[in-house]
PDB file of C-alpha atoms in Angstrom:
ATOM      1  CA  MET A   1     -21.589 -44.125   1.425  1.00 47.00           C
ATOM      2  CA  SER A   2     -24.215 -41.356   0.100  1.00 52.00           C
ATOM      3  CA  ARG A   3     -23.807 -40.767  -3.546  1.00 52.00           C
ATOM      4  CA  SER A   4     -25.432 -37.177  -2.993  1.00 50.00           C
ATOM      5  CA  ARG A   5     -22.516 -36.293  -0.499  1.00 50.00           C
ATOM      6  CA  HIS A   6     -20.000 -36.389  -3.223  1.00 52.00           C
ATOM      7  CA  VAL A   7     -22.286 -34.418  -5.775  1.00 48.00           C
ATOM      8  CA  LEU A   8     -22.689 -31.662  -3.115  1.00 50.00           C
ATOM      9  CA  ALA A   9     -18.860 -31.503  -3.245  1.00 49.00           C
ATOM     10  CA  LEU A  10     -18.607 -31.311  -6.612  1.00 52.00           C
ATOM     11  CA  ALA A  11     -21.119 -28.495  -6.869  1.00 50.00           C
ATOM     12  CA  CYS A  12     -19.349 -26.492  -4.497  1.00 48.00           C
ATOM     13  CA  ALA A  13     -16.018 -26.425  -6.083  1.00 50.00           C
ATOM     14  CA  ALA A  14     -17.675 -25.412  -9.160  1.00 47.00           C
ATOM     15  CA  SER A  15     -19.783 -22.595  -7.486  1.00 49.00           C
ATOM     16  CA  ALA A  16     -16.488 -21.388  -6.078  1.00 45.00           C
ATOM     17  CA  LEU A  17     -14.719 -21.062  -9.155  1.00 48.00           C
ATOM     18  CA  LEU A  18     -17.497 -19.140 -10.948  1.00 47.00           C
ATOM     19  CA  ALA A  19     -17.416 -16.672  -8.170  1.00 44.00           C
ATOM     20  CA  ALA A  20     -13.759 -16.311  -7.803  1.00 44.00           C
ATOM     21  CA  THR A  21     -12.134 -16.478 -11.253  1.00 42.00           C
ATOM     22  CA  SER A  22     -13.920 -13.603 -12.546  1.00 41.00           C
ATOM     23  CA  ALA A  23     -13.158 -10.609 -10.726  1.00 41.00           C
ATOM     24  CA  TYR A  24     -11.093  -7.622 -11.568  1.00 45.00           C
ATOM     25  CA  ALA A  25      -9.114  -5.766  -9.067  1.00 49.00           C
ATOM     26  CA  GLY A  26     -11.016  -3.093  -7.083  1.00 62.00           C
ATOM     27  CA  SER A  27     -14.631  -4.158  -8.548  1.00 80.00           C
ATOM     28  CA  ALA A  28     -17.412  -6.351  -7.643  1.00 85.00           C
ATOM     29  CA  ARG A  29     -18.452  -8.314 -10.756  1.00 77.00           C
ATOM     30  CA  SER A  30     -21.094 -10.856 -11.629  1.00 82.00           C
ATOM     31  CA  VAL A  31     -20.265 -14.350 -13.213  1.00 72.00           C
ATOM     32  CA  LYS A  32     -21.890 -17.061 -14.590  1.00 81.00           C
ATOM     33  CA  GLU A  33     -19.832 -20.590 -14.884  1.00 82.00           C
ATOM     34  CA  HIS A  34     -20.629 -24.243 -15.690  1.00 86.00           C
ATOM     35  CA  VAL A  35     -18.244 -26.871 -14.223  1.00 85.00           C
ATOM     36  CA  ASP A  36     -17.369 -30.444 -14.588  1.00 91.00           C
ATOM     37  CA  LEU A  37     -16.022 -32.523 -12.060  1.00 92.00           C
ATOM     38  CA  VAL A  38     -14.469 -35.962 -10.972  1.00 94.00           C
ATOM     39  CA  LEU A  39     -13.718 -37.813  -8.020  1.00 93.00           C
ATOM     40  CA  VAL A  40      -9.989 -38.279  -7.217  1.00 92.00           C
ATOM     41  CA  LYS A  41      -9.785 -39.847  -3.820  1.00 88.00           C
ATOM     42  CA  LYS A  42     -12.405 -40.929  -1.097  1.00 86.00           C
ATOM     43  CA  THR A  43     -11.434 -41.737   2.166  1.00 87.00           C
ATOM     44  CA  GLY A  44     -13.944 -43.277   4.473  1.00 83.00           C
ATOM     45  CA  ALA A  45     -17.720 -42.678   4.028  1.00 77.00           C
ATOM     46  CA  SER A  46     -17.713 -39.147   4.125  1.00 81.00           C
ATOM     47  CA  LYS A  47     -14.477 -36.960   2.688  1.00 85.00           C
ATOM     48  CA  PHE A  48     -14.290 -36.644  -0.896  1.00 86.00           C
ATOM     49  CA  GLN A  49     -11.615 -35.137  -3.149  1.00 89.00           C
ATOM     50  CA  HIS A  50     -12.664 -33.511  -6.515  1.00 90.00           C
ATOM     51  CA  SER A  51     -10.888 -31.975  -9.368  1.00 96.00           C
ATOM     52  CA  GLY A  52     -12.206 -30.468 -12.945  1.00 96.00           C
ATOM     53  CA  ARG A  53     -12.985 -27.509 -15.081  1.00 92.00           C
ATOM     54  CA  ALA A  54     -14.707 -24.491 -15.297  1.00 83.00           C
ATOM     55  CA  SER A  55     -16.139 -22.569 -18.248  1.00 82.00           C
ATOM     56  CA  GLY A  56     -18.208 -19.522 -18.762  1.00 73.00           C
ATOM     57  CA  THR A  57     -16.912 -16.110 -17.629  1.00 68.00           C
ATOM     58  CA  PHE A  58     -13.549 -17.657 -16.890  1.00 65.00           C
ATOM     59  CA  THR A  59     -11.712 -21.075 -17.262  1.00 71.00           C
ATOM     60  CA  GLY A  60      -9.569 -22.654 -14.795  1.00 89.00           C
ATOM     61  CA  THR A  61      -8.999 -25.630 -12.684  1.00 94.00           C
ATOM     62  CA  VAL A  62     -11.156 -26.442  -9.440  1.00 92.00           C
ATOM     63  CA  LYS A  63      -9.952 -28.781  -6.659  1.00 91.00           C
ATOM     64  CA  SER A  64     -12.178 -29.379  -3.621  1.00 86.00           C
ATOM     65  CA  ARG A  65     -12.085 -31.274  -0.287  1.00 89.00           C
ATOM     66  CA  ILE A  66     -15.306 -32.057   0.989  1.00 87.00           C
ATOM     67  CA  ALA A  67     -16.701 -33.596   3.916  1.00 85.00           C
ATOM     68  CA  ILE A  68     -20.312 -35.007   4.477  1.00 80.00           C
ATOM     69  CA  GLU A  69     -22.361 -34.896   7.382  1.00 85.00           C
ATOM     70  CA  HIS A  70     -25.650 -36.389   8.199  1.00 83.00           C
ATOM     71  CA  SER A  71     -25.831 -38.008   4.592  1.00 76.00           C
ATOM     72  CA  VAL A  72     -26.919 -34.301   3.312  1.00 87.00           C
ATOM     73  CA  VAL A  73     -24.916 -31.741   4.476  1.00 89.00           C
ATOM     74  CA  LEU A  74     -21.463 -30.830   3.039  1.00 84.00           C
ATOM     75  CA  ARG A  75     -18.497 -28.492   4.148  1.00 91.00           C
ATOM     76  CA  GLY A  76     -15.394 -28.120   2.848  1.00 89.00           C
ATOM     77  CA  THR A  77     -12.783 -26.005   1.040  1.00 88.00           C
ATOM     78  CA  VAL A  78     -12.470 -25.300  -2.717  1.00 85.00           C
ATOM     79  CA  THR A  79      -9.382 -23.626  -4.561  1.00 85.00           C
ATOM     80  CA  ILE A  80      -9.564 -22.528  -7.980  1.00 84.00           C
ATOM     81  CA  ALA A  81      -6.653 -21.877  -9.889  1.00 90.00           C
ATOM     82  CA  THR A  82      -6.480 -19.294 -12.751  1.00 87.00           C
ATOM     83  CA  SER A  83      -3.874 -17.471 -14.732  1.00 90.00           C
ATOM     84  CA  GLY A  84      -4.027 -14.373 -12.705  1.00 87.00           C
ATOM     85  CA  GLY A  85      -3.638 -16.486  -9.456  1.00 87.00           C
ATOM     86  CA  SER A  86      -5.675 -18.769  -7.045  1.00 87.00           C
ATOM     87  CA  VAL A  87      -8.814 -18.262  -4.985  1.00 85.00           C
ATOM     88  CA  ARG A  88      -9.546 -20.146  -1.851  1.00 89.00           C
ATOM     89  CA  MET A  89     -13.041 -20.584  -0.368  1.00 87.00           C
ATOM     90  CA  LYS A  90     -15.527 -21.952   2.182  1.00 90.00           C
ATOM     91  CA  VAL A  91     -18.483 -24.323   0.824  1.00 89.00           C
ATOM     92  CA  ASP A  92     -21.634 -25.231   2.334  1.00 93.00           C
ATOM     93  CA  GLY A  93     -24.478 -27.315   0.566  1.00 93.00           C
ATOM     94  CA  ARG A  94     -27.289 -29.796   0.997  1.00 93.00           C
ATOM     95  CA  ALA A  95     -28.207 -32.671  -1.217  1.00 85.00           C
ATOM     96  CA  ARG A  96     -31.875 -32.416  -2.525  1.00 85.00           C
ATOM     97  CA  SER A  97     -32.342 -35.924  -3.427  1.00 79.00           C
ATOM     98  CA  LEU A  98     -30.959 -39.282  -2.816  1.00 78.00           C
ATOM     99  CA  SER A  99     -31.717 -40.894  -6.550  1.00 84.00           C
ATOM    100  CA  MET A 100     -29.203 -42.131  -8.886  1.00 87.00           C
ATOM    101  CA  ARG A 101     -28.750 -38.364 -10.270  1.00 91.00           C
ATOM    102  CA  THR A 102     -28.817 -36.506  -7.079  1.00 87.00           C
ATOM    103  CA  LYS A 103     -29.648 -32.880  -7.081  1.00 90.00           C
ATOM    104  CA  PHE A 104     -27.835 -30.432  -4.767  1.00 88.00           C
ATOM    105  CA  ASP A 105     -27.335 -26.581  -4.244  1.00 94.00           C
ATOM    106  CA  GLY A 106     -25.211 -24.613  -1.527  1.00 95.00           C
ATOM    107  CA  ALA A 107     -23.278 -21.333  -1.169  1.00 95.00           C
ATOM    108  CA  ALA A 108     -19.553 -20.563  -1.222  1.00 89.00           C
ATOM    109  CA  THR A 109     -17.700 -17.986   0.669  1.00 89.00           C
ATOM    110  CA  ILE A 110     -14.198 -16.421  -0.975  1.00 86.00           C
ATOM    111  CA  THR A 111     -11.825 -16.460   2.076  1.00 89.00           C
ATOM    112  CA  GLY A 112      -8.552 -15.376   0.007  1.00 87.00           C
ATOM    113  CA  GLY A 113      -6.149 -16.421  -2.419  1.00 89.00           C
ATOM    114  CA  THR A 114      -3.016 -15.488  -4.318  1.00 92.00           C
ATOM    115  CA  GLY A 115      -1.702 -13.393  -7.212  1.00 92.00           C
ATOM    116  CA  ARG A 116      -4.602 -11.127  -8.373  1.00 86.00           C
ATOM    117  CA  TYR A 117      -6.959 -12.591  -5.963  1.00 83.00           C
ATOM    118  CA  ALA A 118      -4.906 -12.159  -2.670  1.00 90.00           C
ATOM    119  CA  HIS A 119      -7.274 -10.158  -1.113  1.00 89.00           C
ATOM    120  CA  ALA A 120     -10.648 -11.611  -2.663  1.00 85.00           C
ATOM    121  CA  LYS A 121     -14.004 -11.327  -0.776  1.00 88.00           C
ATOM    122  CA  GLY A 122     -17.016 -12.673  -2.141  1.00 88.00           C
ATOM    123  CA  THR A 123     -19.860 -15.105  -2.059  1.00 91.00           C
ATOM    124  CA  GLY A 124     -21.647 -17.557  -4.593  1.00 92.00           C
ATOM    125  CA  ARG A 125     -24.471 -19.867  -5.210  1.00 94.00           C
ATOM    126  CA  PHE A 126     -24.434 -23.065  -6.813  1.00 88.00           C
ATOM    127  CA  SER A 127     -26.637 -26.071  -8.134  1.00 90.00           C
ATOM    128  CA  GLY A 128     -26.101 -29.392  -9.861  1.00 88.00           C
ATOM    129  CA  VAL A 129     -26.565 -33.072 -10.180  1.00 87.00           C
ATOM    130  CA  VAL A 130     -24.065 -35.883  -9.433  1.00 81.00           C
ATOM    131  CA  ASN A 131     -24.551 -39.489 -11.084  1.00 84.00           C
ATOM    132  CA  ARG A 132     -24.205 -41.656  -8.098  1.00 77.00           C
ATOM    133  CA  SER A 133     -22.956 -44.502 -10.203  1.00 78.00           C
ATOM    134  CA  THR A 134     -19.886 -42.837 -11.870  1.00 80.00           C
ATOM    135  CA  TRP A 135     -19.646 -40.090  -9.372  1.00 77.00           C
ATOM    136  CA  HIS A 136     -19.485 -37.376 -12.249  1.00 84.00           C
ATOM    137  CA  ALA A 137     -20.951 -34.232 -11.440  1.00 85.00           C
ATOM    138  CA  THR A 138     -22.202 -31.113 -13.463  1.00 86.00           C
ATOM    139  CA  LEU A 139     -22.993 -27.680 -11.938  1.00 84.00           C
ATOM    140  CA  ASP A 140     -23.596 -24.132 -12.808  1.00 87.00           C
ATOM    141  CA  ALA A 141     -22.629 -21.218 -10.533  1.00 87.00           C
ATOM    142  CA  THR A 142     -23.401 -17.489 -10.324  1.00 90.00           C
ATOM    143  CA  GLY A 143     -21.530 -15.079  -7.988  1.00 91.00           C
ATOM    144  CA  SER A 144     -19.999 -11.727  -7.410  1.00 90.00           C
ATOM    145  CA  PHE A 145     -16.541 -10.916  -5.395  1.00 84.00           C
ATOM    146  CA  THR A 146     -14.022  -7.908  -5.084  1.00 85.00           C
ATOM    147  CA  SER A 147     -10.308  -8.555  -4.627  1.00 77.00           C
TER     148      SER A 147
END
C-alpha cells in the first residue's frame, strides 16, 4: 500500500472543508483553512476513510472516502459538517513524492449539501503532507463557493 495515497485523501478532505464551510447564502466568498486528519479505516491497498478537523475561516469536522489509483492518483468524496449544515464534494489529487513524508495537492468541486449549504457550488485547491509511518496528515486549502 502506498502511503502517499493516504496523504492525498486527507488533503482532499481538508480542501473541501475550507471551501465549503465558509460561504454565506447568495455570495461568493474566499476562504483559507488548515486541516488535520487521521486514518479511520483502510480497505485493501487502495481505499481509505479519514476524519479530522478544520480551523481557519471556519471550524468543522471532515470525513472522506478516497480511492487511490496507479499509486499516485486519488479520487473520492468528502463531507464537511458545520453548525449550519453539511457540504459534499468530489476530490481529485496527486502525490508529489513517495517519501516517508509524502507531499500531495489537488482540487475539490463542491456538489451540494444540507442546511445552509443545500445548493452549494464551488471549487478549491489544497496541498499538504502525510507521514506514511503514522498516516497523520496536515494540509492547507483555499477556495470559494456560493450557496
